[in-house]
């Protein structure tokens, strides 16, 4: 039997919809050659067209057919005809039925009828249906009925097969989707038996998927004892009451291997087509990565707070050290003057020498504070850590308790570092010295120092390890140094404070509490990574990573290196009376320096501010041979004074004195043309040698040409 066109394949234009029966030319041509009797009718039952096979079956001709209704051509009750038309309007799939037709000669012709929608109604047109007729021969009526039933059964079986195939495809598609999600999904029936479980849920619970289907969800998904009542009750309530959605933000899931994992849980009811309860679905999302990220965030926040605290302490310490530096300089300077005024073997000289010793210790303490505040000089060069370790070992060997061991394991071909050798040596002496002291004289004590090349990612800190200086801009290669002891160790509270300035666990008089604070400042300045782990009674381990130098070539000499002479002290040469302008906002320092220099044969004029000095120079710069100025002064620094003197055309050499000399100060001093940088506090001899060096270099410029 030929396949008839469907509503999707044929469309009738509006004029054709409204035309007489024989005017539907496209459809007429389409149906004309079909062997099956075909009628076209609209939704009102009005006959629009009949092909030749239909005319032949009904014994009618086109000229005598006329415009008629379908009901006028049948011998049956018109209600059956109307019912068939209504059924046909519902679907493009043919609806079977039976009608008795009346032929032109008056005979009743039983026919099997199939009617279906051809084109749906539009705004100004009516729906169009097609109707196929099949004559039922009376002699074979029973077989025809049976065949019709068989055909109907075939169509029903085919329809069900198509529906089952579609359902199977949808089921496979749904399972593929659920297997691809990152959450664990478990679906149950109304009894709580598992119907579906994706692989993520199997991984979270440790229950194999194949063995979980058909089992109770209570046996498949197990919760930690402390949390079990809450999620179990949520599942039970959903199964019993059909609760639409329940959510638990954080519960602990128990894995089959005994491990635990925090998950977020949501439970929802499943409904059938009628809206009744058909089961529940449990969705579990692992919080492992989120909790790790949160822990890392808290750790970074703690490190940031610690870094800000250390930076604030460093700034405060640096400011205090600057003022304290002037006080120490005044004390030491006046002691030197006083020692020159009393007999060397007098009791007063002995007391003054003790004051000088204490003052020098105070000066060393100031240098440690400045190092912690990162306000010390930080000239760097290519450094070999192996050589520094060997030197530190030789210096500390005498401090090793009897029976204890100091073990050094350092590869001689370690990558070179771009570092300040003095500061790195200070770090080594401090860490190794602290480790030796932590042994408390134990004869079985051991301090091991290991240095090795490192390349690649440093990785996260180990559990219990304090991340002091995190990786930041790490180049990926360098040297790893580990200092480990088996001494007394520290608890967590002590470990968290060891880098605070003036915090110490040593007895009074045996420690300043600045050693590790200085180590922290130096390593932070060098871009190092620092971690500490300690266990009470078991010992402490300091692990630090120092970045390698980008180049092993010897660095060029600093352009401002001439500002700080490292040559042997120049001899005290006879000189004509030199006239010096000294600028310092500290009255005690100004008084001290003036006494120093006048005692050594210089003429000195002091000014409290740079503006006072500029006024004095404006009144007659040729009265002076040299200007010495403090650097750190309010309003206008010594460097600003030197720049102003240069801008105003004074050719007077300038020496700048500062308690801390940074790389920036060196560079700017070189740009301006500062004759020399002088570190204070220094002795009067060093000050005089500096004056002699400058005046000797500038001696070719007569005083009357310095304006």
XYZ file of C-alpha atoms in Angstrom:
707
model
C 0.000 0.000 0.000
C 1.499 3.355 -0.990
C 2.458 5.829 1.696
C 0.131 8.801 1.880
C 1.369 12.360 2.479
C 1.224 13.818 5.961
C 0.213 17.237 7.217
C 3.865 18.208 7.486
C 4.544 17.485 3.790
C 1.531 19.288 2.208
C 0.318 22.834 2.696
C -2.695 24.341 0.912
C -2.707 28.072 0.233
C -5.602 30.199 1.451
C -7.222 30.688 -1.990
C -7.184 26.949 -2.577
C -8.695 26.340 0.833
C -11.622 28.508 -0.100
C -11.994 27.305 -3.766
C -14.554 24.811 -5.086
C -13.917 21.085 -5.095
C -12.139 20.770 -8.444
C -10.060 23.904 -8.014
C -7.533 22.336 -5.597
C -5.146 21.633 -8.441
C -1.925 20.773 -6.515
C -3.699 18.184 -4.379
C -5.679 16.942 -7.356
C -2.474 16.144 -9.205
C -0.953 14.604 -6.106
C -3.842 12.234 -5.323
C -4.958 11.567 -8.905
C -2.518 8.737 -9.573
C -2.936 6.948 -6.244
C -4.691 3.559 -6.465
C -6.423 4.083 -3.119
C -9.754 5.924 -3.005
C -8.994 9.296 -1.342
C -11.383 12.034 -0.259
C -10.419 15.533 0.959
C -12.792 17.135 3.471
C -12.631 20.167 5.728
C -13.357 20.295 9.454
C -17.081 20.951 8.785
C -17.339 17.738 6.758
C -17.577 19.580 3.407
C -16.225 17.454 0.564
C -13.365 19.282 -1.195
C -11.984 16.678 -3.582
C -12.254 13.011 -4.634
C -9.630 11.256 -6.729
C -10.470 8.946 -9.629
C -10.280 5.791 -7.485
C -12.840 7.239 -5.050
C -15.169 8.309 -7.855
C -14.914 4.859 -9.375
C -15.612 3.129 -6.033
C -18.705 5.251 -5.355
C -19.920 5.105 -8.970
C -19.904 8.857 -9.448
C -18.350 11.294 -11.897
C -16.714 14.673 -11.436
C -19.454 16.462 -13.366
C -22.257 14.925 -11.266
C -20.402 14.946 -7.953
C -21.114 18.530 -6.959
C -20.333 20.153 -3.633
C -21.631 17.844 -0.906
C -21.022 16.983 2.708
C -19.493 13.720 3.796
C -22.664 12.879 5.717
C -24.752 13.114 2.516
C -22.712 10.305 0.897
C -23.003 7.707 3.645
C -25.891 5.455 4.579
C -24.954 5.462 8.280
C -26.093 7.735 11.030
C -24.441 11.139 10.705
C -23.158 10.941 14.327
C -20.661 8.249 13.335
C -19.458 10.440 10.508
C -19.085 13.463 12.812
C -17.216 11.377 15.415
C -14.717 10.170 12.805
C -14.060 13.732 11.642
C -13.413 14.864 15.232
C -10.992 11.976 15.776
C -9.194 12.781 12.542
C -8.730 16.426 13.540
C -6.724 15.356 16.605
C -3.762 13.742 14.879
C -1.889 13.267 11.634
C -1.846 9.534 12.461
C -4.750 7.817 10.641
C -7.779 6.934 12.780
C -9.480 3.706 11.630
C -13.266 3.242 11.428
C -16.137 1.934 9.281
C -18.811 3.686 7.236
C -21.472 2.365 4.849
C -21.483 4.458 1.664
C -24.347 4.957 -0.758
C -23.346 4.579 -4.404
C -24.873 6.462 -7.337
C -27.111 3.484 -8.180
C -28.401 3.284 -4.587
C -26.323 0.367 -3.328
C -24.867 0.350 0.192
C -21.111 -0.137 0.103
C -19.432 -1.105 3.433
C -15.940 0.428 3.636
C -13.095 0.582 6.083
C -12.210 4.248 6.626
C -8.919 5.837 7.705
C -9.085 9.567 8.389
C -6.298 11.950 9.446
C -5.398 15.643 9.613
C -3.691 16.949 6.472
C -3.352 20.674 7.242
C -4.300 22.437 10.478
C -6.619 25.415 10.649
C -5.241 28.944 10.318
C -6.659 32.390 11.106
C -8.915 32.528 8.050
C -8.896 28.917 6.820
C -10.345 25.641 8.015
C -8.522 22.418 8.720
C -8.199 19.931 5.872
C -8.417 16.127 6.319
C -7.868 13.186 4.017
C -9.954 10.045 4.092
C -8.988 6.682 2.566
C -11.696 4.136 1.708
C -11.264 0.365 1.567
C -14.208 -1.768 0.379
C -15.259 -4.589 2.689
C -16.461 -7.568 0.698
C -19.296 -9.336 2.420
C -18.021 -12.795 1.577
C -14.787 -12.203 3.384
C -16.166 -9.976 6.098
C -14.982 -12.181 8.986
C -11.483 -12.487 7.547
C -11.455 -8.785 6.851
C -12.381 -8.031 10.438
C -9.661 -10.395 11.645
C -7.147 -8.793 9.333
C -8.181 -5.406 10.566
C -7.641 -6.528 14.147
C -4.248 -7.959 13.223
C -3.293 -4.733 11.491
C -4.452 -2.756 14.487
C -2.454 -5.036 16.770
C 0.624 -4.589 14.586
C 0.239 -0.867 14.727
C -0.146 -0.962 18.515
C 2.923 -3.176 18.897
C 4.889 -0.870 16.629
C 3.722 2.149 18.611
C 4.766 0.545 21.878
C 8.144 -0.448 20.461
C 8.746 3.122 19.367
C 7.696 4.400 22.791
C 9.938 1.880 24.564
C 12.853 2.818 22.322
C 12.322 6.481 23.093
C 12.114 5.751 26.813
C 15.295 3.650 26.643
C 17.122 6.444 24.822
C 15.920 8.978 27.369
C 17.017 6.700 30.207
C 20.470 6.220 28.684
C 20.767 9.950 28.072
C 19.746 10.711 31.653
C 22.256 8.209 33.050
C 25.011 9.717 30.904
C 24.158 13.162 32.258
C 24.078 11.987 35.884
C 27.362 10.130 35.469
C 28.934 13.324 34.170
C 28.005 15.606 37.066
C 30.491 16.317 39.863
C 27.986 15.523 42.642
C 27.110 12.116 43.979
C 23.525 11.118 43.071
C 21.508 8.277 44.649
C 17.843 7.626 43.703
C 15.503 5.325 45.661
C 11.959 4.010 45.466
C 9.343 4.709 48.137
C 10.797 1.918 50.306
C 14.262 3.468 50.290
C 15.788 0.826 48.011
C 18.493 2.172 45.705
C 17.402 2.338 42.060
C 20.280 4.413 40.706
C 23.720 5.468 41.880
C 26.333 7.344 39.873
C 30.072 6.738 40.096
C 30.747 9.895 42.111
C 28.402 8.635 44.832
C 30.146 5.262 44.722
C 33.529 6.977 45.176
C 32.259 9.111 48.050
C 30.686 6.206 49.944
C 33.071 3.436 48.926
C 30.078 1.254 48.003
C 30.321 -0.476 44.572
C 27.509 0.543 42.226
C 26.646 -2.979 41.098
C 26.278 -4.215 44.689
C 24.352 -1.156 45.859
C 21.343 -1.417 43.525
C 18.347 -2.917 45.315
C 19.824 -2.377 48.782
C 18.520 0.025 51.407
C 19.996 3.504 51.220
C 20.792 3.220 54.946
C 23.260 0.430 54.120
C 24.726 2.158 51.075
C 25.179 5.724 52.362
C 26.588 5.781 55.877
C 27.105 8.893 57.986
C 29.454 9.719 60.832
C 27.967 8.796 64.189
C 27.748 12.443 65.296
C 25.878 13.516 62.138
C 23.930 10.352 61.244
C 20.544 11.326 62.777
C 20.176 14.493 60.703
C 20.628 13.197 57.108
C 18.910 9.890 57.885
C 15.877 11.754 59.224
C 15.840 13.988 56.144
C 15.702 10.964 53.827
C 13.004 9.265 55.916
C 10.868 12.424 56.032
C 11.151 12.841 52.266
C 10.090 9.225 51.640
C 7.183 9.381 54.090
C 5.854 12.896 53.539
C 7.076 13.697 50.039
C 8.950 16.804 51.200
C 9.983 18.696 48.097
C 13.480 19.737 49.127
C 15.711 19.512 52.194
C 19.278 20.796 52.339
C 22.065 20.130 54.839
C 25.017 22.471 54.423
C 27.704 20.391 56.129
C 27.594 16.771 57.315
C 30.299 14.166 57.657
C 30.145 11.121 55.364
C 31.671 7.815 56.466
C 33.629 5.960 53.760
C 33.822 2.166 53.670
C 37.577 2.325 54.387
C 36.977 4.294 57.600
C 37.928 7.704 56.247
C 35.622 10.678 56.597
C 34.683 13.521 54.284
C 32.571 16.626 54.708
C 29.748 16.915 52.161
C 26.789 19.143 51.403
C 23.555 17.131 51.101
C 20.208 17.854 49.458
C 17.235 15.459 49.521
C 14.263 15.832 47.154
C 11.100 13.811 46.531
C 10.481 12.015 43.226
C 6.952 12.099 41.773
C 5.180 9.985 39.182
C 2.942 11.264 36.354
C -0.047 11.562 38.648
C 1.888 13.631 41.205
C 2.212 10.838 43.746
C 5.384 9.907 45.624
C 7.659 7.535 43.726
C 10.864 7.811 45.765
C 13.632 10.225 46.691
C 16.891 11.491 45.245
C 19.933 12.232 47.419
C 22.606 14.600 46.048
C 26.001 14.860 47.806
C 28.636 17.474 46.988
C 32.137 17.084 48.405
C 33.363 20.050 50.447
C 36.950 18.789 50.516
C 38.358 21.292 48.000
C 36.341 24.158 49.462
C 37.572 23.395 52.970
C 41.162 23.139 51.757
C 40.779 26.475 49.992
C 39.224 27.983 53.118
C 42.064 26.658 55.275
C 44.581 28.054 52.813
C 42.760 31.396 52.819
C 42.854 31.527 56.628
C 46.536 30.610 56.557
C 47.268 33.368 54.043
C 45.278 35.855 56.107
C 47.263 34.865 59.192
C 50.518 35.215 57.269
C 49.399 38.604 55.975
C 48.537 39.785 59.480
C 51.858 38.505 60.781
C 53.669 40.182 57.892
C 51.862 43.462 58.527
C 52.607 43.198 62.224
C 56.283 42.543 61.570
C 56.393 45.388 59.058
C 54.775 47.754 61.547
C 57.160 46.636 64.269
C 60.051 47.083 61.856
C 58.957 50.608 60.998
C 58.539 51.456 64.661
C 61.847 49.834 65.590
C 63.647 51.652 62.795
C 62.292 54.990 63.965
C 63.233 54.298 67.571
C 66.665 53.091 66.514
C 67.327 56.320 64.613
C 66.731 58.447 67.703
C 68.520 55.957 69.936
C 71.433 55.972 67.520
C 71.995 59.681 68.163
C 71.817 59.106 71.915
C 74.390 56.313 71.731
C 76.614 58.419 69.512
C 76.452 61.281 71.995
C 77.309 58.954 74.878
C 80.246 57.332 73.092
C 81.516 60.649 71.791
C 81.474 62.320 75.162
C 83.136 59.284 76.684
C 85.940 59.659 74.146
C 86.270 63.327 75.029
C 86.233 62.583 78.735
C 88.889 59.878 78.359
C 91.131 62.501 76.818
C 90.580 64.774 79.781
C 91.460 62.338 82.601
C 94.640 60.411 83.379
C 94.598 56.940 81.750
C 95.236 55.146 85.055
C 92.676 57.043 87.090
C 89.512 55.566 88.559
C 87.486 57.889 86.354
C 89.165 56.466 83.250
C 88.180 52.936 84.327
C 84.550 54.001 84.757
C 84.573 55.773 81.415
C 85.930 52.655 79.726
C 83.076 50.625 81.229
C 80.619 53.212 79.935
C 82.243 52.926 76.515
C 81.889 49.124 76.572
C 78.211 49.406 77.473
C 77.720 52.050 74.799
C 79.249 49.825 72.162
C 76.917 47.003 73.176
C 74.047 49.444 72.815
C 75.379 50.410 69.385
C 75.399 46.740 68.341
C 71.832 46.409 69.600
C 70.828 49.392 67.471
C 72.336 47.695 64.430
C 70.234 44.606 65.112
C 67.111 46.739 65.393
C 67.987 48.455 62.136
C 68.518 45.071 60.497
C 65.101 43.930 61.714
C 63.595 47.142 60.346
C 65.424 46.502 57.025
C 67.155 49.826 57.277
C 70.697 48.545 57.052
C 72.917 48.599 54.013
C 72.030 45.746 51.677
C 74.800 45.621 49.094
C 74.640 42.253 47.357
C 77.080 40.232 45.369
C 77.475 36.653 44.159
C 77.797 34.507 47.299
C 78.773 30.846 47.692
C 76.805 29.380 50.591
C 79.257 26.511 51.075
C 82.032 28.948 51.993
C 79.805 30.822 54.442
C 78.721 27.558 56.098
C 82.319 26.424 56.476
C 83.256 29.735 58.083
C 80.238 29.661 60.405
C 81.074 26.096 61.452
C 84.628 27.066 62.376
C 83.389 30.005 64.458
C 80.754 27.944 66.295
C 82.776 24.780 66.792
C 83.930 25.956 70.224
C 80.293 26.438 71.324
C 79.389 22.759 70.783
C 78.654 21.111 74.167
C 80.966 18.219 75.149
C 79.734 15.000 73.572
C 77.326 16.784 71.235
C 77.718 16.896 67.467
C 77.613 19.650 64.869
C 77.171 17.973 61.484
C 77.596 19.885 58.235
C 76.430 18.422 54.934
C 76.787 20.981 52.163
C 77.482 20.297 48.525
C 80.436 22.370 47.267
C 78.766 23.052 43.911
C 75.616 24.694 45.239
C 74.011 27.320 42.991
C 75.432 30.784 43.730
C 73.257 33.329 45.521
C 72.887 37.053 44.912
C 72.969 38.114 48.545
C 74.570 40.231 51.213
C 77.276 37.908 52.530
C 77.453 39.564 55.957
C 73.707 39.288 56.493
C 73.502 35.665 55.322
C 76.392 34.832 57.644
C 74.465 36.532 60.435
C 71.467 34.300 59.651
C 73.643 31.163 59.758
C 75.322 32.106 63.035
C 71.966 32.899 64.613
C 70.154 29.730 63.519
C 73.051 27.371 64.273
C 73.854 29.178 67.533
C 70.236 28.901 68.701
C 70.196 25.201 67.801
C 73.343 24.578 69.861
C 71.884 26.464 72.828
C 68.671 24.419 72.570
C 70.704 21.283 73.383
C 71.171 22.605 76.948
C 74.471 20.793 77.281
C 73.037 17.355 76.471
C 75.967 15.067 75.567
C 73.820 13.169 73.057
C 72.691 16.387 71.427
C 73.005 16.820 67.696
C 72.719 19.777 65.344
C 72.715 18.988 61.632
C 73.065 21.587 58.904
C 72.264 20.438 55.361
C 72.377 22.503 52.186
C 71.319 21.214 48.789
C 70.349 22.527 45.376
C 66.631 22.957 44.830
C 64.646 23.260 41.645
C 60.917 23.311 40.963
C 57.895 23.944 43.138
C 58.557 24.173 46.872
C 55.157 22.700 47.670
C 52.834 23.373 50.621
C 53.935 23.413 54.246
C 53.693 20.106 56.090
C 51.050 19.645 58.826
C 52.258 21.392 61.981
C 54.888 23.361 60.067
C 54.757 27.143 60.540
C 54.838 29.024 57.217
C 56.747 32.176 58.189
C 57.715 33.561 54.780
C 55.583 32.096 51.943
C 56.804 31.625 48.342
C 56.320 34.868 46.439
C 57.894 35.350 43.044
C 60.033 32.238 43.620
C 62.271 31.746 40.548
C 62.037 27.959 40.723
C 65.641 27.176 41.663
C 68.053 27.960 44.442
C 69.447 26.492 47.662
C 67.542 24.714 50.412
C 69.103 25.024 53.883
C 67.868 22.924 56.809
C 69.066 23.480 60.395
C 67.792 20.731 62.688
C 68.413 19.947 66.350
C 67.170 17.334 68.799
C 66.977 19.795 71.670
C 64.146 20.904 73.901
C 61.784 22.006 71.131
C 58.873 24.435 71.487
C 55.133 24.276 71.939
C 52.761 25.909 69.449
C 52.299 29.067 71.538
C 56.043 29.686 71.778
C 56.602 28.820 68.119
C 54.073 31.439 67.015
C 56.051 34.225 68.762
C 59.714 33.435 68.111
C 60.056 36.099 65.407
C 58.602 38.893 67.524
C 61.180 41.509 68.539
C 62.365 41.219 72.159
C 60.591 37.880 72.692
C 62.968 35.346 74.217
C 62.788 32.167 76.285
C 66.369 32.568 77.511
C 67.176 33.660 81.066
C 67.548 37.354 81.804
C 70.847 38.665 80.503
C 71.396 35.816 78.019
C 69.366 37.072 75.081
C 67.916 40.237 73.604
C 65.057 38.606 71.715
C 66.188 40.223 68.475
C 68.135 37.385 66.869
C 65.274 35.671 65.039
C 63.569 38.994 64.365
C 66.732 40.039 62.508
C 66.769 36.685 60.682
C 63.173 37.293 59.611
C 64.008 40.760 58.292
C 67.093 39.607 56.381
C 65.383 36.612 54.780
C 62.340 38.677 53.831
C 64.640 41.237 52.202
C 66.320 38.450 50.202
C 62.999 36.980 48.994
C 63.572 33.716 50.861
C 61.007 31.137 51.973
C 61.075 30.198 55.666
C 59.291 27.407 57.544
C 59.694 26.153 61.113
C 58.557 22.922 62.738
C 59.061 22.066 66.408
C 57.973 19.411 68.877
C 58.471 19.802 72.640
C 61.173 17.414 73.791
C 62.066 16.335 70.244
C 63.708 19.384 68.688
C 63.249 22.079 66.070
C 63.785 22.303 62.316
C 64.301 25.536 60.378
C 63.890 25.117 56.605
C 64.683 27.996 54.304
C 64.936 28.385 50.549
C 67.160 31.083 49.049
C 66.706 32.029 45.368
C 69.707 31.487 43.112
C 71.503 34.361 41.406
C 70.263 35.027 37.884
C 73.878 35.258 36.699
C 77.139 33.948 38.138
C 79.161 36.814 36.756
C 80.814 39.084 39.282
C 78.671 42.157 39.834
C 79.880 45.528 38.643
C 81.304 47.841 41.241
C 78.591 50.033 42.747
C 78.622 53.437 41.114
C 78.469 54.943 44.584
C 81.075 52.651 46.124
C 83.532 55.494 46.323
C 81.249 57.133 48.841
C 82.242 54.580 51.505
C 85.972 54.012 51.504
C 87.167 50.543 52.453
C 90.815 51.369 51.998
C 93.282 51.503 54.862
C 92.874 54.581 57.069
C 94.626 57.582 55.590
C 97.442 59.000 57.676
C 96.614 62.075 59.728
C 98.212 64.670 57.476
C 99.074 68.164 58.606
C 96.533 70.575 57.193
C 95.871 74.262 57.300
C 93.021 75.255 59.555
C 89.904 73.929 57.766
C 86.552 75.581 58.174
C 83.624 73.218 58.521
C 79.874 73.830 58.405
C 78.121 71.154 60.506
C 74.308 70.671 60.233
C 72.349 68.513 62.721
C 68.954 68.940 64.371
C 70.207 67.086 67.465
C 71.784 69.609 69.853
C 73.762 66.942 71.685
C 75.305 65.626 68.467
C 76.067 69.141 67.224
C 77.760 70.019 70.501
C 79.724 66.761 70.514
C 80.967 67.009 66.921
C 81.940 70.632 67.408
C 84.051 69.748 70.458
C 85.605 66.816 68.566
C 86.596 68.838 65.567
C 87.742 71.913 67.430
C 89.928 69.700 69.600
C 91.504 68.378 66.382
C 92.216 71.848 65.046
C 89.160 72.563 62.876
C 86.997 75.642 62.883
C 83.342 74.617 63.150
C 80.093 76.498 62.612
C 76.949 74.528 63.548
C 73.375 74.905 62.238
C 70.254 73.194 63.571
C 68.350 73.078 60.253
C 69.235 72.888 56.548
C 67.451 76.212 55.993
C 69.752 77.854 58.560
C 72.714 76.362 56.704
C 71.548 77.780 53.362
C 71.199 81.223 54.949
C 74.745 80.977 56.348
C 76.078 79.925 52.935
C 74.231 82.772 51.262
C 76.043 85.178 53.573
C 79.414 83.830 52.445
C 80.114 80.295 51.261
C 83.814 81.009 50.814
C 84.177 80.961 54.600
C 83.907 77.132 54.575
C 85.969 74.289 53.153
C 83.523 71.453 53.861
C 79.889 70.817 54.848
C 79.015 67.852 57.090
C 75.279 67.190 57.536
C 73.060 64.651 59.226
C 70.729 62.896 56.777
C 67.541 62.300 58.762
C 66.166 65.691 59.742
C 62.559 66.913 59.785
C 61.372 68.935 56.823
C 64.540 68.771 54.771
C 67.004 65.880 54.742
C 70.751 66.065 54.360
C 70.353 64.775 50.802
C 67.887 67.586 50.073
C 70.389 70.092 51.483
C 73.143 68.750 49.217
C 70.812 68.991 46.208
C 69.851 72.568 47.117
C 73.516 73.530 47.480
C 74.243 72.057 44.053
C 71.238 73.833 42.511
C 72.363 77.191 43.971
C 75.862 76.790 42.586
C 77.827 76.081 45.752
C 80.868 73.942 44.972
C 81.414 73.106 48.603
C 82.046 69.356 49.166
C 79.359 67.639 51.263
C 79.695 64.678 53.657
C 76.417 63.055 54.778
C 76.280 61.180 58.104
C 73.522 58.616 58.711
C 72.749 55.858 61.142
C 71.625 53.611 58.250
C 72.936 53.790 54.705
C 70.637 52.199 52.132
C 71.257 51.405 48.477
C 68.847 54.198 47.545
C 70.825 56.694 49.643
C 74.050 55.615 47.931
C 72.548 55.949 44.462
C 71.006 59.374 45.066
C 74.182 60.619 46.757
C 76.175 59.590 43.704
C 73.744 61.426 41.419
C 73.974 64.645 43.416
C 77.744 64.432 43.844
C 77.996 63.887 47.601
C 81.662 63.551 48.499
C 81.275 60.785 51.080
C 78.773 58.893 53.203
C 79.693 58.468 56.853
C 78.116 55.869 59.104
C 77.375 57.060 62.600
C 78.099 56.534 65.373
C 81.806 56.375 64.470
C 84.849 57.497 66.371
C 86.317 60.938 66.062
C 89.305 59.400 64.299
C 87.087 58.094 61.494
C 85.372 61.467 61.202
C 88.740 63.200 60.951
C 89.983 60.683 58.375
C 86.837 61.292 56.304
C 87.442 65.045 56.407
C 91.066 64.553 55.379
C 90.085 62.317 52.454
C 87.577 64.805 51.108
C 89.809 67.832 51.539
C 92.748 66.023 49.961
C 90.666 65.092 46.889
C 89.215 68.603 46.607
C 92.426 70.379 47.561
C 92.947 71.698 44.026
C 89.926 73.985 44.362
C 90.820 77.214 46.204
C 88.360 78.287 48.861
C 87.651 81.570 47.107
C 86.439 79.669 43.990
C 83.885 77.509 45.761
C 80.986 79.859 45.118
